[in-house]
PDB file of C-alpha atoms in Angstrom:
ATOM      1  CA  MET A   1      56.359 -31.313 -82.669  1.00 50.00           C
ATOM      2  CA  VAL A   2      52.732 -30.541 -81.744  1.00 55.00           C
ATOM      3  CA  ARG A   3      52.646 -27.292 -83.910  1.00 56.00           C
ATOM      4  CA  LYS A   4      53.313 -29.584 -87.026  1.00 63.00           C
ATOM      5  CA  LEU A   5      50.095 -31.394 -86.629  1.00 62.00           C
ATOM      6  CA  PRO A   6      47.486 -29.790 -88.834  1.00 67.00           C
ATOM      7  CA  ALA A   7      44.383 -30.953 -86.944  1.00 68.00           C
ATOM      8  CA  VAL A   8      45.580 -30.135 -83.359  1.00 72.00           C
ATOM      9  CA  GLU A   9      43.643 -27.116 -82.054  1.00 76.00           C
ATOM     10  CA  SER A  10      44.138 -27.183 -78.382  1.00 78.00           C
ATOM     11  CA  VAL A  11      47.356 -27.901 -76.255  1.00 71.00           C
ATOM     12  CA  ALA A  12      47.304 -28.000 -72.458  1.00 67.00           C
ATOM     13  CA  PHE A  13      50.374 -28.349 -70.253  1.00 65.00           C
ATOM     14  CA  LYS A  14      50.267 -29.322 -66.535  1.00 65.00           C
ATOM     15  CA  LEU A  15      53.263 -29.327 -64.144  1.00 54.00           C
ATOM     16  CA  VAL A  16      55.432 -28.380 -67.051  1.00 60.00           C
ATOM     17  CA  THR A  17      59.029 -26.846 -66.662  1.00 58.00           C
ATOM     18  CA  TRP A  18      61.288 -25.617 -69.378  1.00 59.00           C
ATOM     19  CA  SER A  19      64.657 -27.349 -70.184  1.00 60.00           C
ATOM     20  CA  ASN A  20      67.590 -25.504 -71.926  1.00 56.00           C
ATOM     21  CA  ASP A  21      67.666 -28.793 -73.796  1.00 59.00           C
ATOM     22  CA  ALA A  22      64.294 -28.192 -75.394  1.00 56.00           C
ATOM     23  CA  GLY A  23      65.883 -27.110 -78.764  1.00 65.00           C
ATOM     24  CA  ILE A  24      65.007 -24.338 -81.116  1.00 74.00           C
ATOM     25  CA  PRO A  25      61.859 -22.352 -80.104  1.00 75.00           C
ATOM     26  CA  PRO A  26      58.995 -22.466 -82.519  1.00 81.00           C
ATOM     27  CA  PRO A  27      58.937 -19.635 -85.062  1.00 87.00           C
ATOM     28  CA  PRO A  28      56.235 -17.014 -84.807  1.00 92.00           C
ATOM     29  CA  ARG A  29      52.722 -17.973 -86.216  1.00 92.00           C
ATOM     30  CA  SER A  30      53.878 -21.399 -87.194  1.00 89.00           C
ATOM     31  CA  ALA A  31      51.520 -23.496 -85.175  1.00 88.00           C
ATOM     32  CA  ASN A  32      47.861 -24.500 -85.809  1.00 88.00           C
ATOM     33  CA  TYR A  33      46.649 -24.695 -82.271  1.00 89.00           C
ATOM     34  CA  SER A  34      44.256 -21.930 -81.258  1.00 93.00           C
ATOM     35  CA  LYS A  35      43.799 -22.788 -77.553  1.00 93.00           C
ATOM     36  CA  LEU A  36      46.794 -22.956 -75.106  1.00 92.00           C
ATOM     37  CA  GLY A  37      46.775 -23.707 -71.270  1.00 89.00           C
ATOM     38  CA  PHE A  38      49.434 -23.808 -68.746  1.00 84.00           C
ATOM     39  CA  THR A  39      48.539 -24.802 -65.243  1.00 81.00           C
ATOM     40  CA  GLN A  40      50.808 -25.456 -62.225  1.00 76.00           C
ATOM     41  CA  SER A  41      53.620 -24.836 -64.435  1.00 75.00           C
ATOM     42  CA  VAL A  42      57.035 -23.170 -64.010  1.00 72.00           C
ATOM     43  CA  MET A  43      57.959 -21.383 -67.228  1.00 76.00           C
ATOM     44  CA  HIS A  44      60.231 -18.531 -67.900  1.00 78.00           C
ATOM     45  CA  SER A  45      58.478 -15.508 -69.291  1.00 84.00           C
ATOM     46  CA  TRP A  46      60.606 -15.587 -72.489  1.00 85.00           C
ATOM     47  CA  ASP A  47      59.726 -19.213 -73.160  1.00 84.00           C
ATOM     48  CA  LEU A  48      55.992 -18.590 -72.473  1.00 87.00           C
ATOM     49  CA  CYS A  49      56.047 -15.599 -74.902  1.00 92.00           C
ATOM     50  CA  ARG A  50      57.641 -17.808 -77.722  1.00 91.00           C
ATOM     51  CA  ILE A  51      54.852 -20.458 -77.262  1.00 90.00           C
ATOM     52  CA  ILE A  52      52.182 -17.798 -77.326  1.00 94.00           C
ATOM     53  CA  GLU A  53      53.764 -16.131 -80.486  1.00 96.00           C
ATOM     54  CA  SER A  54      54.008 -19.564 -82.218  1.00 92.00           C
ATOM     55  CA  ALA A  55      50.170 -19.839 -82.602  1.00 93.00           C
ATOM     56  CA  LYS A  56      48.857 -18.635 -85.973  1.00 93.00           C
ATOM     57  CA  THR A  57      45.533 -17.598 -84.613  1.00 94.00           C
ATOM     58  CA  LEU A  58      45.164 -17.707 -80.590  1.00 95.00           C
ATOM     59  CA  LYS A  59      41.546 -17.769 -79.349  1.00 96.00           C
ATOM     60  CA  CYS A  60      41.903 -19.019 -75.887  1.00 96.00           C
ATOM     61  CA  PHE A  61      44.810 -18.637 -73.354  1.00 95.00           C
ATOM     62  CA  THR A  62      44.893 -19.915 -69.780  1.00 92.00           C
ATOM     63  CA  SER A  63      47.911 -19.670 -67.362  1.00 88.00           C
ATOM     64  CA  ALA A  64      48.062 -20.485 -63.557  1.00 82.00           C
ATOM     65  CA  ILE A  65      51.333 -20.665 -61.774  1.00 72.00           C
ATOM     66  CA  GLY A  66      49.713 -22.347 -58.863  1.00 61.00           C
ATOM     67  CA  GLY A  67      52.501 -22.347 -56.339  1.00 62.00           C
ATOM     68  CA  ARG A  68      55.139 -24.123 -58.314  1.00 60.00           C
ATOM     69  CA  GLN A  69      58.824 -23.882 -57.461  1.00 64.00           C
ATOM     70  CA  TYR A  70      62.008 -24.509 -59.388  1.00 62.00           C
ATOM     71  CA  PRO A  71      63.313 -28.026 -58.807  1.00 64.00           C
ATOM     72  CA  GLY A  72      66.300 -26.405 -56.999  1.00 70.00           C
ATOM     73  CA  GLY A  73      63.967 -24.205 -54.944  1.00 68.00           C
ATOM     74  CA  GLY A  74      62.731 -20.635 -55.401  1.00 68.00           C
ATOM     75  CA  HIS A  75      59.791 -19.302 -57.145  1.00 65.00           C
ATOM     76  CA  PRO A  76      59.880 -18.050 -60.671  1.00 64.00           C
ATOM     77  CA  MET A  77      59.643 -14.383 -61.437  1.00 70.00           C
ATOM     78  CA  LEU A  78      57.144 -13.608 -64.079  1.00 75.00           C
ATOM     79  CA  HIS A  79      57.720 -10.598 -66.219  1.00 83.00           C
ATOM     80  CA  VAL A  80      54.134  -9.740 -67.065  1.00 86.00           C
ATOM     81  CA  THR A  81      54.888  -7.027 -69.721  1.00 90.00           C
ATOM     82  CA  PRO A  82      56.418  -9.225 -72.287  1.00 93.00           C
ATOM     83  CA  ILE A  83      53.607 -11.841 -71.834  1.00 92.00           C
ATOM     84  CA  LEU A  84      50.833  -9.108 -72.408  1.00 94.00           C
ATOM     85  CA  LYS A  85      52.913  -7.840 -75.543  1.00 96.00           C
ATOM     86  CA  SER A  86      52.896 -11.470 -76.756  1.00 97.00           C
ATOM     87  CA  LEU A  87      49.119 -11.746 -76.217  1.00 97.00           C
ATOM     88  CA  TRP A  88      48.548  -8.415 -77.871  1.00 97.00           C
ATOM     89  CA  ILE A  89      49.645 -10.016 -81.123  1.00 97.00           C
ATOM     90  CA  HIS A  90      46.498 -11.998 -80.928  1.00 98.00           C
ATOM     91  CA  ARG A  91      44.247  -9.093 -79.931  1.00 97.00           C
ATOM     92  CA  GLN A  92      41.925  -9.573 -83.104  1.00 97.00           C
ATOM     93  CA  THR A  93      41.199 -13.351 -82.303  1.00 97.00           C
ATOM     94  CA  LEU A  94      41.627 -13.814 -78.556  1.00 97.00           C
ATOM     95  CA  GLU A  95      38.176 -14.620 -77.144  1.00 97.00           C
ATOM     96  CA  LYS A  96      39.239 -15.960 -73.805  1.00 96.00           C
ATOM     97  CA  LEU A  97      42.007 -14.918 -71.382  1.00 96.00           C
ATOM     98  CA  ASP A  98      42.562 -16.484 -67.940  1.00 93.00           C
ATOM     99  CA  LEU A  99      45.601 -15.460 -66.041  1.00 88.00           C
ATOM    100  CA  ASP A 100      45.969 -16.488 -62.414  1.00 83.00           C
ATOM    101  CA  MET A 101      49.190 -15.178 -60.955  1.00 71.00           C
ATOM    102  CA  GLU A 102      49.739 -15.321 -57.246  1.00 61.00           C
ATOM    103  CA  SER A 103      49.987 -11.965 -55.579  1.00 49.00           C
ATOM    104  CA  GLN A 104      53.235 -12.777 -53.697  1.00 48.00           C
ATOM    105  CA  LYS A 105      55.108 -13.346 -56.772  1.00 48.00           C
ATOM    106  CA  PRO A 106      57.454 -10.516 -57.805  1.00 51.00           C
ATOM    107  CA  ARG A 107      56.200  -8.905 -61.234  1.00 50.00           C
ATOM    108  CA  GLN A 108      58.035  -6.853 -63.797  1.00 51.00           C
TER     109      GLN A 108
END
């Protein structure tokens, strides 16, 4: 829904989790926002990638896991390589990148 609002430039999520009932992921380069932020959130890498890729022009991206757990317990495993590949799409426009991933989290 947010991606269809032409004047929205910045979207921030705090304490967000992804639901399988969220519907169809946004198509690549379909959203007008240029600033994305996720703090204290539990997102699967695949879902995070789809949101990053949905921006037409991404200028600023912030992501901090912040010790969140899944509702049923356990910590998310972040696959960093796909996230970096999704950010690479925006390499010509990305001006600010802030990734905060805890060191005890397994990375792939």
